[in-house]
mmCIF file of C-alpha atoms in Angstrom:
data_model
loop_
_atom_site.group_PDB
_atom_site.id
_atom_site.type_symbol
_atom_site.label_atom_id
_atom_site.label_comp_id
_atom_site.label_asym_id
_atom_site.label_seq_id
_atom_site.Cartn_x
_atom_site.Cartn_y
_atom_site.Cartn_z
ATOM 1 C CA UNK A 257 71.734 15.249 -18.880
ATOM 2 C CA UNK A 258 71.489 15.726 -15.097
ATOM 3 C CA UNK A 259 69.341 13.248 -13.177
ATOM 4 C CA UNK A 260 66.802 14.792 -10.852
ATOM 5 C CA UNK A 261 66.332 13.052 -7.540
ATOM 6 C CA UNK A 262 63.237 13.344 -5.395
ATOM 7 C CA UNK A 263 63.166 13.152 -1.661
ATOM 8 C CA UNK A 264 60.956 10.472 -0.109
ATOM 9 C CA UNK A 265 58.509 13.167 1.018
ATOM 10 C CA UNK A 266 58.330 14.725 -2.464
ATOM 11 C CA UNK A 267 57.755 11.368 -4.114
ATOM 12 C CA UNK A 268 54.846 10.668 -1.793
ATOM 13 C CA UNK A 269 53.213 13.989 -2.693
ATOM 14 C CA UNK A 270 53.714 13.585 -6.442
ATOM 15 C CA UNK A 271 50.488 11.575 -7.163
ATOM 16 C CA UNK A 272 48.443 14.128 -5.238
ATOM 17 C CA UNK A 273 50.010 17.049 -7.094
ATOM 18 C CA UNK A 274 49.551 15.392 -10.494
ATOM 19 C CA UNK A 275 45.911 14.597 -9.738
ATOM 20 C CA UNK A 276 45.249 18.155 -8.613
ATOM 21 C CA UNK A 277 46.570 19.608 -11.889
ATOM 22 C CA UNK A 278 43.784 18.062 -13.959
ATOM 23 C CA UNK A 279 40.924 18.480 -11.517
ATOM 24 C CA UNK A 280 38.169 21.020 -11.841
ATOM 25 C CA UNK A 281 37.732 23.402 -8.917
ATOM 26 C CA UNK A 282 35.887 21.679 -6.107
ATOM 27 C CA UNK A 283 32.700 23.227 -4.744
ATOM 28 C CA UNK A 284 32.848 24.680 -1.272
ATOM 29 C CA UNK A 285 29.385 26.239 -0.943
ATOM 30 C CA UNK A 286 26.713 23.787 0.173
ATOM 31 C CA UNK A 287 23.562 25.642 1.327
ATOM 32 C CA UNK A 288 21.533 24.195 4.173
ATOM 33 C CA UNK A 289 18.224 22.643 3.134
ATOM 34 C CA UNK A 290 15.164 24.700 4.010
ATOM 35 C CA UNK A 291 11.489 23.703 4.217
ATOM 36 C CA UNK A 292 10.139 26.943 5.709
ATOM 37 C CA UNK A 293 8.230 27.888 2.547
ATOM 38 C CA UNK A 294 6.380 24.551 2.349
ATOM 39 C CA UNK A 295 2.861 24.069 3.693
ATOM 40 C CA UNK A 296 2.828 22.270 7.041
ATOM 41 C CA UNK A 297 1.037 18.954 7.512
ATOM 42 C CA UNK A 298 -1.127 19.909 10.489
ATOM 43 C CA UNK A 299 -2.267 16.599 11.924
ATOM 44 C CA UNK A 300 -5.013 15.928 14.428
ATOM 45 C CA UNK A 301 -2.548 14.412 16.913
ATOM 46 C CA UNK A 302 -1.161 15.545 20.247
ATOM 47 C CA UNK A 303 2.500 14.696 19.540
ATOM 48 C CA UNK A 304 4.838 13.961 16.650
ATOM 49 C CA UNK A 305 7.850 11.763 17.396
ATOM 50 C CA UNK A 306 10.828 11.810 15.016
ATOM 51 C CA UNK A 307 12.773 8.546 14.916
ATOM 52 C CA UNK A 308 15.826 7.252 13.044
ATOM 53 C CA UNK A 309 15.392 3.545 12.350
ATOM 54 C CA UNK A 310 18.059 3.389 9.662
ATOM 55 C CA UNK A 311 21.465 1.991 10.641
ATOM 56 C CA UNK A 312 24.263 2.768 8.124
ATOM 57 C CA UNK A 313 26.204 -0.239 6.851
ATOM 58 C CA UNK A 314 29.551 1.573 7.300
ATOM 59 C CA UNK A 315 31.281 -0.807 4.896
ATOM 60 C CA UNK A 316 33.817 0.066 2.193
ATOM 61 C CA UNK A 317 31.043 1.159 -0.189
ATOM 62 C CA UNK A 318 29.413 3.587 2.245
ATOM 63 C CA UNK A 319 30.231 7.210 1.307
ATOM 64 C CA UNK A 320 27.491 8.990 3.259
ATOM 65 C CA UNK A 321 30.085 10.354 5.679
ATOM 66 C CA UNK A 322 31.695 12.252 2.781
ATOM 67 C CA UNK A 323 28.497 14.113 1.863
ATOM 68 C CA UNK A 324 28.289 17.784 2.920
ATOM 69 C CA UNK A 325 24.561 17.134 3.513
ATOM 70 C CA UNK A 326 23.956 14.318 5.982
ATOM 71 C CA UNK A 327 21.240 12.179 4.328
ATOM 72 C CA UNK A 328 19.764 11.102 7.686
ATOM 73 C CA UNK A 329 19.512 14.720 8.826
ATOM 74 C CA UNK A 330 17.919 15.695 5.489
ATOM 75 C CA UNK A 331 15.100 13.169 5.970
ATOM 76 C CA UNK A 332 14.630 14.046 9.653
ATOM 77 C CA UNK A 333 14.329 17.725 8.744
ATOM 78 C CA UNK A 334 11.351 17.000 6.503
ATOM 79 C CA UNK A 335 9.556 15.500 9.494
ATOM 80 C CA UNK A 336 10.658 18.213 11.913
ATOM 81 C CA UNK A 337 9.777 21.115 9.619
ATOM 82 C CA UNK A 338 6.615 19.876 7.920
ATOM 83 C CA UNK A 339 4.758 17.453 10.214
ATOM 84 C CA UNK A 340 3.015 19.334 13.025
ATOM 85 C CA UNK A 341 0.771 18.242 15.896
ATOM 86 C CA UNK A 342 -2.412 20.288 16.236
ATOM 87 C CA UNK A 343 -4.762 17.972 18.136
ATOM 88 C CA UNK A 344 -5.514 16.901 21.697
ATOM 89 C CA UNK A 345 -5.284 13.117 21.325
ATOM 90 C CA UNK A 346 -3.380 10.459 19.349
ATOM 91 C CA UNK A 347 0.229 10.578 18.176
ATOM 92 C CA UNK A 348 2.264 10.433 14.978
ATOM 93 C CA UNK A 349 5.668 8.857 14.375
ATOM 94 C CA UNK A 350 7.836 10.088 11.504
ATOM 95 C CA UNK A 351 10.725 7.685 10.890
ATOM 96 C CA UNK A 352 13.870 7.658 8.763
ATOM 97 C CA UNK A 353 13.933 4.168 7.210
ATOM 98 C CA UNK A 354 16.733 4.567 4.648
ATOM 99 C CA UNK A 355 19.442 7.158 4.015
ATOM 100 C CA UNK A 356 22.039 5.341 1.948
ATOM 101 C CA UNK A 357 24.876 6.703 -0.187
ATOM 102 C CA UNK A 358 27.226 4.139 -1.740
ATOM 103 C CA UNK A 359 29.952 4.061 -4.375
ATOM 104 C CA UNK A 360 31.001 0.917 -6.266
ATOM 105 C CA UNK A 361 33.535 1.756 -8.935
ATOM 106 C CA UNK A 362 32.153 4.568 -11.067
ATOM 107 C CA UNK A 363 28.560 4.111 -9.865
ATOM 108 C CA UNK A 364 27.226 6.214 -6.992
ATOM 109 C CA UNK A 365 23.789 5.299 -5.637
ATOM 110 C CA UNK A 366 21.534 6.954 -3.119
ATOM 111 C CA UNK A 367 18.244 6.151 -1.435
ATOM 112 C CA UNK A 368 16.068 8.023 1.051
ATOM 113 C CA UNK A 369 12.951 6.592 2.656
ATOM 114 C CA UNK A 370 10.568 7.760 5.360
ATOM 115 C CA UNK A 371 7.357 6.563 6.967
ATOM 116 C CA UNK A 372 4.619 8.350 8.857
ATOM 117 C CA UNK A 373 2.482 6.325 11.257
ATOM 118 C CA UNK A 374 -0.581 7.360 13.246
ATOM 119 C CA UNK A 375 -1.543 5.798 16.583
ATOM 120 C CA UNK A 376 -4.465 6.181 18.948
ATOM 121 C CA UNK A 377 -3.855 6.887 22.640
ATOM 122 C CA UNK A 378 -4.330 3.137 23.158
ATOM 123 C CA UNK A 379 -1.381 2.578 20.774
ATOM 124 C CA UNK A 380 -3.548 1.111 18.021
ATOM 125 C CA UNK A 381 -2.388 1.845 14.464
ATOM 126 C CA UNK A 382 -4.648 4.345 12.696
ATOM 127 C CA UNK A 383 -2.772 4.919 9.461
ATOM 128 C CA UNK A 384 0.532 4.520 7.644
ATOM 129 C CA UNK A 385 2.260 6.073 4.631
ATOM 130 C CA UNK A 386 5.652 5.423 3.077
ATOM 131 C CA UNK A 387 7.722 7.481 0.629
ATOM 132 C CA UNK A 388 10.981 6.603 -1.126
ATOM 133 C CA UNK A 389 13.385 8.370 -3.500
ATOM 134 C CA UNK A 390 16.433 6.991 -5.349
ATOM 135 C CA UNK A 391 19.207 8.391 -7.526
ATOM 136 C CA UNK A 392 22.152 6.934 -9.462
ATOM 137 C CA UNK A 393 25.237 8.627 -10.932
ATOM 138 C CA UNK A 394 27.360 6.700 -13.419
ATOM 139 C CA UNK A 395 30.732 7.804 -14.756
ATOM 140 C CA UNK A 396 33.786 9.684 -13.564
ATOM 141 C CA UNK A 397 33.281 11.719 -10.415
ATOM 142 C CA UNK A 398 35.559 14.766 -10.364
ATOM 143 C CA UNK A 399 34.004 16.132 -7.191
ATOM 144 C CA UNK A 400 32.504 13.371 -5.033
ATOM 145 C CA UNK A 401 31.363 15.731 -2.275
ATOM 146 C CA UNK A 402 29.523 17.912 -4.798
ATOM 147 C CA UNK A 403 27.971 14.864 -6.477
ATOM 148 C CA UNK A 404 26.763 13.480 -3.139
ATOM 149 C CA UNK A 405 25.299 16.834 -2.116
ATOM 150 C CA UNK A 406 23.406 17.124 -5.411
ATOM 151 C CA UNK A 407 22.082 13.575 -5.035
ATOM 152 C CA UNK A 408 20.836 14.207 -1.487
ATOM 153 C CA UNK A 409 19.251 17.508 -2.578
ATOM 154 C CA UNK A 410 17.418 15.857 -5.488
ATOM 155 C CA UNK A 411 16.303 12.864 -3.429
ATOM 156 C CA UNK A 412 15.001 14.925 -0.515
ATOM 157 C CA UNK A 413 12.934 17.012 -2.969
ATOM 158 C CA UNK A 414 11.483 13.836 -4.513
ATOM 159 C CA UNK A 415 10.865 12.338 -1.064
ATOM 160 C CA UNK A 416 9.200 15.520 0.126
ATOM 161 C CA UNK A 417 6.803 15.568 -2.858
ATOM 162 C CA UNK A 418 6.001 11.859 -2.591
ATOM 163 C CA UNK A 419 5.373 12.169 1.132
ATOM 164 C CA UNK A 420 2.997 15.075 0.534
ATOM 165 C CA UNK A 421 1.115 13.057 -2.080
ATOM 166 C CA UNK A 422 0.804 10.069 0.255
ATOM 167 C CA UNK A 423 -0.330 12.141 3.236
ATOM 168 C CA UNK A 424 -2.914 14.112 1.260
ATOM 169 C CA UNK A 425 -4.344 10.986 -0.367
ATOM 170 C CA UNK A 426 -4.256 8.536 2.562
ATOM 171 C CA UNK A 427 -4.400 10.731 5.674
ATOM 172 C CA UNK A 428 -6.763 13.433 4.478
ATOM 173 C CA UNK A 429 -9.184 12.895 7.365
ATOM 174 C CA UNK A 430 -6.344 13.530 9.837
ATOM 175 C CA UNK A 431 -5.313 16.862 8.346
ATOM 176 C CA UNK A 432 -6.477 20.065 9.987
ATOM 177 C CA UNK A 433 -6.744 22.568 7.181
ATOM 178 C CA UNK A 434 -7.135 26.314 7.198
ATOM 179 C CA UNK A 435 -5.875 27.008 10.725
ATOM 180 C CA UNK A 436 -3.468 29.667 9.494
ATOM 181 C CA UNK A 437 -5.852 31.040 6.889
ATOM 182 C CA UNK A 438 -6.682 34.737 6.909
ATOM 183 C CA UNK A 439 -10.325 35.330 7.945
ATOM 184 C CA UNK A 440 -12.562 36.499 5.124
ATOM 185 C CA UNK A 441 -13.690 40.091 5.168
ATOM 186 C CA UNK A 442 -17.238 40.610 6.442
ATOM 187 C CA UNK A 443 -19.294 43.266 4.665
ATOM 188 C CA UNK A 444 -20.476 45.906 7.119
ATOM 189 C CA UNK A 445 -24.104 46.986 7.406
ATOM 190 C CA UNK A 446 -25.649 49.818 9.476
ATOM 191 C CA UNK A 447 -27.319 48.680 12.673
ATOM 192 C CA UNK A 448 -30.930 49.573 13.310
ATOM 193 C CA UNK A 449 -32.661 50.091 16.639
ATOM 194 C CA UNK A 450 -34.798 47.167 17.909
ATOM 195 C CA UNK A 451 -38.315 47.177 16.455
ATOM 196 C CA UNK A 452 -37.375 49.497 13.605
ATOM 197 C CA UNK A 453 -36.778 48.486 9.981
#
């Protein structure tokens, strides 16, 4: 029986080729997140600052860089798209506090967190809300990029809903409602000359 010999290059590629044979097709379509259809939080402030206070650990467990959807950008987009300034005084600060994606063995964890703070022109705190969302995936991961994308998508939806709940319950007096509402129709009535009925 003839003995087959592999070149050094072929032997290095063999594990990759064997792994690819059993894998499911990897996803390549990762739509951009969109908040255009959500109601805006129209605050009675002059400015809204968006800040990133989270610093990634960048250790061997950090896999955020592999995600097709940057978790920091996903949280920032909520603030940029939904929190609007509609006043003449005061300011708001929307901050990314956590945007973690880690993998330890067969466990992938994610966490997103944001805060919204209100300040007077004298820089005195006027209000504060905090929202957090977490997800965990346990088991084999055939497509890590797809798994990370799905986790970020689910967490940003949870964070978005929790943030809305917090703002509407704790910052209600700062919300300017009905600015974009359609005016109600006024019933017309014939005018009469002065002094006549």
